[in-house]
Short mmCIF file of C-alpha atoms and ligand atoms in Angstrom, two decimals:
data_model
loop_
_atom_site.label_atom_id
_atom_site.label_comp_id
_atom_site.label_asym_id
_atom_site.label_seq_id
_atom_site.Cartn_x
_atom_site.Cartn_y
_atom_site.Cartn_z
CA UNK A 27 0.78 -20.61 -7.05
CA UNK A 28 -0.41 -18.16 -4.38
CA UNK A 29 1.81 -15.27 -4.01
CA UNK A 30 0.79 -14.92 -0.26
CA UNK A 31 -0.19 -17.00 2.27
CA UNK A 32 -1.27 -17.00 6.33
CA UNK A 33 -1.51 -19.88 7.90
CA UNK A 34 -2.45 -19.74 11.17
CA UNK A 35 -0.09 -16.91 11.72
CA UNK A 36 -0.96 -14.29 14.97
CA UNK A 37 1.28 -11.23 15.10
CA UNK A 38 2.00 -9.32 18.51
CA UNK A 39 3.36 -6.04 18.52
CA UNK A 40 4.78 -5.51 22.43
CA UNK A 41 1.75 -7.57 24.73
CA UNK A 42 -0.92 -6.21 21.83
CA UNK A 43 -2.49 -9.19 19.12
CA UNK A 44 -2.60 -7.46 15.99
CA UNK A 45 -3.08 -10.45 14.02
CA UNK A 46 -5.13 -13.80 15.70
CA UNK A 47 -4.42 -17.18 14.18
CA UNK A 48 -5.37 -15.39 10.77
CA UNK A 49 -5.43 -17.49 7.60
CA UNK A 50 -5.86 -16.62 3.82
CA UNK A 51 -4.25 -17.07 0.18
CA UNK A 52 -3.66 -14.45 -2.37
CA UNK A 53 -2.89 -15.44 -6.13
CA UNK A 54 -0.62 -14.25 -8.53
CA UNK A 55 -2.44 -10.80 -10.30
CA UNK A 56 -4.82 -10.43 -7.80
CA UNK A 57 -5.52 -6.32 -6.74
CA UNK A 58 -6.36 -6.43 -3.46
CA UNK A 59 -7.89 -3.53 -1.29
CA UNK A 60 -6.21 -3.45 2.37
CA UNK A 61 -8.64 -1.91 4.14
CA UNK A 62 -9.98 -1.31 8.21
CA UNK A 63 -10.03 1.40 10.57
CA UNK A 64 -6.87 2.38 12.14
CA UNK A 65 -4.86 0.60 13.77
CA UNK A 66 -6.62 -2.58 12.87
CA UNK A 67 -2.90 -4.06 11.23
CA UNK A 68 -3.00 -2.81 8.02
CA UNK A 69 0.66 -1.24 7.69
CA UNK A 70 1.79 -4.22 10.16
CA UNK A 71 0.54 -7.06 7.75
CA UNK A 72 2.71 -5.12 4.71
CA UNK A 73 6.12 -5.39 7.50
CA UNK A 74 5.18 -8.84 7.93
CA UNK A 75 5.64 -9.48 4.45
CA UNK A 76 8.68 -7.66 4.17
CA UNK A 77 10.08 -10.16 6.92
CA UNK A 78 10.79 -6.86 9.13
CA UNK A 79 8.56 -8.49 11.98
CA UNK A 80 7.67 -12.56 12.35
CA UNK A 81 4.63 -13.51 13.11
CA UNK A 82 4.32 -15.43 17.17
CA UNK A 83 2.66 -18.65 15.72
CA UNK A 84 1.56 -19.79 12.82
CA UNK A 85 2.86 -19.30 9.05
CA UNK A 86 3.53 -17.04 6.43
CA UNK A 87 4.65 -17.86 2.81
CA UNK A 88 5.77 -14.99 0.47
CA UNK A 89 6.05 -16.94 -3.12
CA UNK A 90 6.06 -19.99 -1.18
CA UNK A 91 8.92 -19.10 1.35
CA UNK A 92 9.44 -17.57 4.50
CA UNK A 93 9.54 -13.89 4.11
CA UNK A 94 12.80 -12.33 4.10
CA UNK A 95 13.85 -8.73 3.86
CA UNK A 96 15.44 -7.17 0.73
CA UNK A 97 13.59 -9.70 -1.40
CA UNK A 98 13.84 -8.32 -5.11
CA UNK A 99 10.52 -9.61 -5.93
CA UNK A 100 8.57 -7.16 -3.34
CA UNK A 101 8.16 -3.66 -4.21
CA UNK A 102 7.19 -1.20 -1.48
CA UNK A 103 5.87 2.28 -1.03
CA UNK A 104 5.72 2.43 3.06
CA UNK A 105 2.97 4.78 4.71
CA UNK A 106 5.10 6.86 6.41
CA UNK A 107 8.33 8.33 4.44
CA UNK A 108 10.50 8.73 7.74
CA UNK A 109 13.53 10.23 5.17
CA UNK A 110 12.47 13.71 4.33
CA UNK A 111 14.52 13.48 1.13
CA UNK A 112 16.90 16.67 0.13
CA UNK A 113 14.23 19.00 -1.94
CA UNK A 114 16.70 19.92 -4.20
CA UNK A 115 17.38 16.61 -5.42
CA UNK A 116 15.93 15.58 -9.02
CA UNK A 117 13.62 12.86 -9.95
CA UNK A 118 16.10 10.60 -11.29
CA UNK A 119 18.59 11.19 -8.60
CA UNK A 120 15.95 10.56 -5.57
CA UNK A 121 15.13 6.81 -7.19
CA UNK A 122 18.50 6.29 -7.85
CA UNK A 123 19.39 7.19 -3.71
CA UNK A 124 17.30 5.48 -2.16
CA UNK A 125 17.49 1.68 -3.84
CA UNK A 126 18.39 -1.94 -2.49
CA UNK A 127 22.11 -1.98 -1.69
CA UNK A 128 25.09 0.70 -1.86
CA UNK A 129 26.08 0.56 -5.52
CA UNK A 130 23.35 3.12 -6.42
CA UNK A 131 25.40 5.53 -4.04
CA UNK A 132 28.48 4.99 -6.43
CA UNK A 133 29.13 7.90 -8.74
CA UNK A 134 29.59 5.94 -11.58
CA UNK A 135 26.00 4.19 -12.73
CA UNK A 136 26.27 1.95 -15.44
CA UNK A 137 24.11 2.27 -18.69
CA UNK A 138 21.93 -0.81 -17.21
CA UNK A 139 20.62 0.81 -14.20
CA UNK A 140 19.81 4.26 -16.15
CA UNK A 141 17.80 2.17 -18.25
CA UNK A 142 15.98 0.36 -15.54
CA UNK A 143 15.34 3.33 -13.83
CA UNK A 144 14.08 5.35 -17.46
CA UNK A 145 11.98 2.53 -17.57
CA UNK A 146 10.11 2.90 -14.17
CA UNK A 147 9.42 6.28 -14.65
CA UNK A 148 8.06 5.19 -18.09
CA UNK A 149 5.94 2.83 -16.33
CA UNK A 150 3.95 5.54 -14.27
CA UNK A 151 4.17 8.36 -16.56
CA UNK A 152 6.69 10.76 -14.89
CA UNK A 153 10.13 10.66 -17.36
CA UNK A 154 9.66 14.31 -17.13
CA UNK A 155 9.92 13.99 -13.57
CA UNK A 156 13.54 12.87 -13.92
CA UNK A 157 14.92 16.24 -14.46
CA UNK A 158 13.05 18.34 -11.97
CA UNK A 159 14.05 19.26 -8.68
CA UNK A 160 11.31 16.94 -5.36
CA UNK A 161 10.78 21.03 -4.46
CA UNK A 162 8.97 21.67 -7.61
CA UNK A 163 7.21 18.92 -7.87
CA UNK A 164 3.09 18.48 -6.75
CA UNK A 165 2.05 16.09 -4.16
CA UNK A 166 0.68 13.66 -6.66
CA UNK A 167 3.89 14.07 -8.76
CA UNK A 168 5.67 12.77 -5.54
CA UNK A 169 3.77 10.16 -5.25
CA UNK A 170 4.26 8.99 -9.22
CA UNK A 171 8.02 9.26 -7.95
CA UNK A 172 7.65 6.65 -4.91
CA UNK A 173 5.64 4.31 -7.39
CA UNK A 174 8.30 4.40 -9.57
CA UNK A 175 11.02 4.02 -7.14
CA UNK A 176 8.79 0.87 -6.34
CA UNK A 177 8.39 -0.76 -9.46
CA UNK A 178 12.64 -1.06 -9.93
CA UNK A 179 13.81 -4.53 -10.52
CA UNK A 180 10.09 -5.14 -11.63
CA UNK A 181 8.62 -7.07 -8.50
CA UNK A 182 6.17 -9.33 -8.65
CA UNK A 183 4.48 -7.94 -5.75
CA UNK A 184 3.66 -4.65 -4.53
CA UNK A 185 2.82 -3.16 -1.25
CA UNK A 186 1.58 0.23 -1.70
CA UNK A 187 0.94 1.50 2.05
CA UNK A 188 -1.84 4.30 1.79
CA UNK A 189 -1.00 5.99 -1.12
CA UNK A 190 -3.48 8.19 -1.44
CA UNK A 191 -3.34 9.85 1.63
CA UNK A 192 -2.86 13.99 1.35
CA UNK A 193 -3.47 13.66 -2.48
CA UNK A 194 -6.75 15.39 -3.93
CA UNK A 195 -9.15 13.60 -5.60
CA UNK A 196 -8.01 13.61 -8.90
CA UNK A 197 -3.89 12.64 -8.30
CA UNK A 198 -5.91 9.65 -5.88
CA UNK A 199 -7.69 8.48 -8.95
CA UNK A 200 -4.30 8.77 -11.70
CA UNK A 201 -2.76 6.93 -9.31
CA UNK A 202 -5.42 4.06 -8.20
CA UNK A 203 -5.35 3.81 -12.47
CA UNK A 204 -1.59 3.78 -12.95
CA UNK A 205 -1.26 0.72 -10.90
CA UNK A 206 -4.09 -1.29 -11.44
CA UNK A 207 -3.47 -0.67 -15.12
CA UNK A 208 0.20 -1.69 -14.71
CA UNK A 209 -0.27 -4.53 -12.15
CA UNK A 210 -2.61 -6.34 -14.97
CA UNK A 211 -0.37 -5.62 -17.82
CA UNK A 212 2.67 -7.57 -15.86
CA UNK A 213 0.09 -10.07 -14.01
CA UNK A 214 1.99 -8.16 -10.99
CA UNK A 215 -0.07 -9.03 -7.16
CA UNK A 216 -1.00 -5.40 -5.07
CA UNK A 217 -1.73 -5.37 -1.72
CA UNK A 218 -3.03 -1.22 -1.50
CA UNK A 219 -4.29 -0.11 1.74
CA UNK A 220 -6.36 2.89 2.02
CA UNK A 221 -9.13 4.14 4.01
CA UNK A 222 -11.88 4.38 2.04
CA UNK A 223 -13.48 1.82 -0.01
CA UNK A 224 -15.09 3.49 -2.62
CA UNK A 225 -12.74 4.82 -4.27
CA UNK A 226 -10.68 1.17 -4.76
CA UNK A 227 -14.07 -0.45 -5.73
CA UNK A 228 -13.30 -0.13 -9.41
CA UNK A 229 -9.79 -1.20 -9.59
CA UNK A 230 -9.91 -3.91 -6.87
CA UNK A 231 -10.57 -8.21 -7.57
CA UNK A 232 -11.10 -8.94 -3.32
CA UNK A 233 -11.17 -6.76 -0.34
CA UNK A 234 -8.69 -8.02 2.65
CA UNK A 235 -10.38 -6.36 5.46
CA UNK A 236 -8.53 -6.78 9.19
CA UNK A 237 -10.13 -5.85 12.54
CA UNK A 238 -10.12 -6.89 15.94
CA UNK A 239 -7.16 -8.93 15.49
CA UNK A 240 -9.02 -10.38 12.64
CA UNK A 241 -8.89 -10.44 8.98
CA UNK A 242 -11.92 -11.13 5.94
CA UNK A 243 -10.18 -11.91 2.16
CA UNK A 244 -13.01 -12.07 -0.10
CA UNK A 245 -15.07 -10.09 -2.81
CA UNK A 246 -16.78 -6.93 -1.34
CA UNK A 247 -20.26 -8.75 -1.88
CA UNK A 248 -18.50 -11.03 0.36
CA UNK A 249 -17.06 -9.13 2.86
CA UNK A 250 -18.47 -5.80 2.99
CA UNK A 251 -21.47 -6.74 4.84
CA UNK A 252 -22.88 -5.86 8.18
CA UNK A 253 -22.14 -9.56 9.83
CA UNK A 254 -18.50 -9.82 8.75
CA UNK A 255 -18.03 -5.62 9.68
CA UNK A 256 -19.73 -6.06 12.72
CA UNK A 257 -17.38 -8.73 14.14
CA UNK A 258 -14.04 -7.28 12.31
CA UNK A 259 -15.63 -3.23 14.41
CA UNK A 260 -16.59 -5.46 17.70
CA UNK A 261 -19.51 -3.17 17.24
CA UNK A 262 -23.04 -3.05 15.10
CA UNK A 263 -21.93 -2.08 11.62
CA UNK A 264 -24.52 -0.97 9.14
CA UNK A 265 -23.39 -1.37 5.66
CA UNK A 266 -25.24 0.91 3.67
CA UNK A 267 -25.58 1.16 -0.63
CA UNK A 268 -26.58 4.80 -2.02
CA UNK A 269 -25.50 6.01 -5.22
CA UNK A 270 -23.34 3.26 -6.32
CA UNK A 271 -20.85 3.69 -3.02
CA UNK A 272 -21.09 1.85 0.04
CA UNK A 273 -20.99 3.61 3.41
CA UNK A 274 -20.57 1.84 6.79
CA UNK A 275 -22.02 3.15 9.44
CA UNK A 276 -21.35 2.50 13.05
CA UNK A 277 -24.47 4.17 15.16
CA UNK A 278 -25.36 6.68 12.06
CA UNK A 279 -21.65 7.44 12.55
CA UNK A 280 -19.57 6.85 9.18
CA UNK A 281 -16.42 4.91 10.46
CA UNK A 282 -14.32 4.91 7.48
CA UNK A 283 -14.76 8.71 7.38
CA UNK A 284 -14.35 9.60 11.26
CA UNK A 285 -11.80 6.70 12.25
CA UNK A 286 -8.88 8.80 10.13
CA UNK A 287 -9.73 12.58 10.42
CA UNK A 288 -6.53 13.35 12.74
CA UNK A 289 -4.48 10.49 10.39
CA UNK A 290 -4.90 13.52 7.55
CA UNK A 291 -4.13 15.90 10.27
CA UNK A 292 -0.54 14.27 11.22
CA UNK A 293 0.22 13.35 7.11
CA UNK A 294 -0.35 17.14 6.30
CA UNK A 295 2.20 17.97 8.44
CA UNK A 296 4.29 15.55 7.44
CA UNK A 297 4.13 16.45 4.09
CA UNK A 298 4.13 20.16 4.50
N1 LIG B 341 6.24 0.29 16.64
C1 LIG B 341 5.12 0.03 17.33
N2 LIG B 341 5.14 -0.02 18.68
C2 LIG B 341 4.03 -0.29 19.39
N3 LIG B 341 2.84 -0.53 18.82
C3 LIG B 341 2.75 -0.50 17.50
C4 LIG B 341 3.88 -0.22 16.67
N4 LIG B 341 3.49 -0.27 15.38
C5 LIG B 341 2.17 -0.56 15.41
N5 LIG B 341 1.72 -0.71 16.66
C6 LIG B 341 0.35 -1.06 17.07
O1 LIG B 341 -0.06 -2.15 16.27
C7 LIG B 341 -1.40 -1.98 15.86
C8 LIG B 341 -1.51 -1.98 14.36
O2 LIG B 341 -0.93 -0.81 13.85
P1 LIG B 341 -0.79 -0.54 12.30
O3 LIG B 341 -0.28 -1.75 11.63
O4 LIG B 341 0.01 0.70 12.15
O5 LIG B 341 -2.31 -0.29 11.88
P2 LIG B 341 -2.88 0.45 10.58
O6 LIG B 341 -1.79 0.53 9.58
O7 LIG B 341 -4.02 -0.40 10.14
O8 LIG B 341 -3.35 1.81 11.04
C9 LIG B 341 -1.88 -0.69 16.50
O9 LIG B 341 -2.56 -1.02 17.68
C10 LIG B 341 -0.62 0.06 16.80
O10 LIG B 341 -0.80 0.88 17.91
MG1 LIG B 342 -0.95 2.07 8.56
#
């Protein structure tokens, strides 16, 4: 059964097309790379699929339905965390806050839900996270938090909106392992959207690249080439292989590099 599917389905945001007629089909276990230069849709798509926005025409089928928010089978881990969460809180406590519906807030939490929440911080490595106060903890320890905080209720499907942004290189690559290691253990779907390529290539099955109102699903041999970049830019893309990465180049310019400089800028001080 696909897990995902477009049909046809545009999505405007205000008089702006982020999405044109765009059609594809994602299966059950796939690990997909969500990748294209800002702006290009990437953190709309994941609302989309959370049924926070509906697309103008066309389709979309999340497990076969229309999507529809608070669907336990969707875990998510959005781009921007708008709740700057109390610092002083714990690990356990700040998964335990900020989950589906009000009973988490109760004082009481039954045995079940400890459990279930023991179990996602299992799942990414980070029980010892449970006791610690967010203030203490590392940028990449955060993140380990937010993964866990998305795998409760074990979904099906996760949407993990550029998660690697403002971690160094080595937190990006525990965590790029963590999930793909986890998503094929549980035959779980990811949709992970970052900015780079090169550093999904190992863990990813198909690239879903989105430009121009446009979007490419296929393998990178597929899609990461200069006719499919070139019309997803609306400029000459060079796609070029040195060193066993891929670089594309717009006019000698690296877009993937360039297009997000002031992105880290704003997520620093986000995060700071
Ligand atoms: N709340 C909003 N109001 C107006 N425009 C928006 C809003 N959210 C996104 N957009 C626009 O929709 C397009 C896609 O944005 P987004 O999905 O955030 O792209 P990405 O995640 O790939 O950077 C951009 O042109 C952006 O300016
Ligand atoms: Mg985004």
């Amino acid at each position: 059964m696909n897990v995902l599917e477009f049909d046809h389905a545009s999505i405007r945001i205000g008089g702006h097309v982020v999405l044109a007629e765009t059609s594809f089909a994602i299966k059950q276990g796939e690990f997909i790379g969500v990748l294209g230069p800002n702006g290009s849709g990437k953190t709309t798509l994941m609302r989309s699929i959370l049924g926070l926005l509906r697309p103008s025409a066309g389709s979309i089928f999340v497990f076969g339905r229309t999507p529809r928010r608070g669907n336990a089978l969707i875990g998510y881990v959005p781009q921007v965390r708008t709740v700057a969460p109390d610092l002083r809180m714990r690990g356990f406590d700040f998964i335990a806050s900020s989950i589906r519906g009000d009973r988490w807030g109760l004082p009481t939490r039954g045995q079940a839900d400890r459990n279930m929440i023991d179990d996602s911080l299992a799942a990414v490595g980070a029980l010892d996270l449970a006791e610690r106060p967010l203030s203490d903890m590392s940028g990449g320890e955060r993140q380990r938090l937010l993964l866990a905080q998305a795998l409760l209720g074990e979904p099906k499907l996760l949407l993990l909106d550029e998660p690697l942004i403002s971690l160094d290189q080595r937190y990006q690559e525990t965590i790029i392992e963590l999930v793909g290691r986890f998503a094929r253990e549980r035959n779980i779907t990811v949709l992970f959207s970052a900015h780079e390529l090169n550093q999904l290539i190992g863990a990813l099955d198909r690239v879903l690249y989105l430009g121009n109102g446009r979007a490419a699903l296929g393998t990178v041999a597929e899609v990461v080439t200069s006719p499919v970049l070139s019309q997803l830019y609306g400029t000459d893309i060079d796609v070029v292989h040195a060193d066993g990465h891929i670089f594309v180049f717009s006019r000698g310019r690296d877009v993937e590099r360039h297009d997000h400089l002031h992105d880290h800028a704003q997520d620093r001080q986000h995060h700071a």
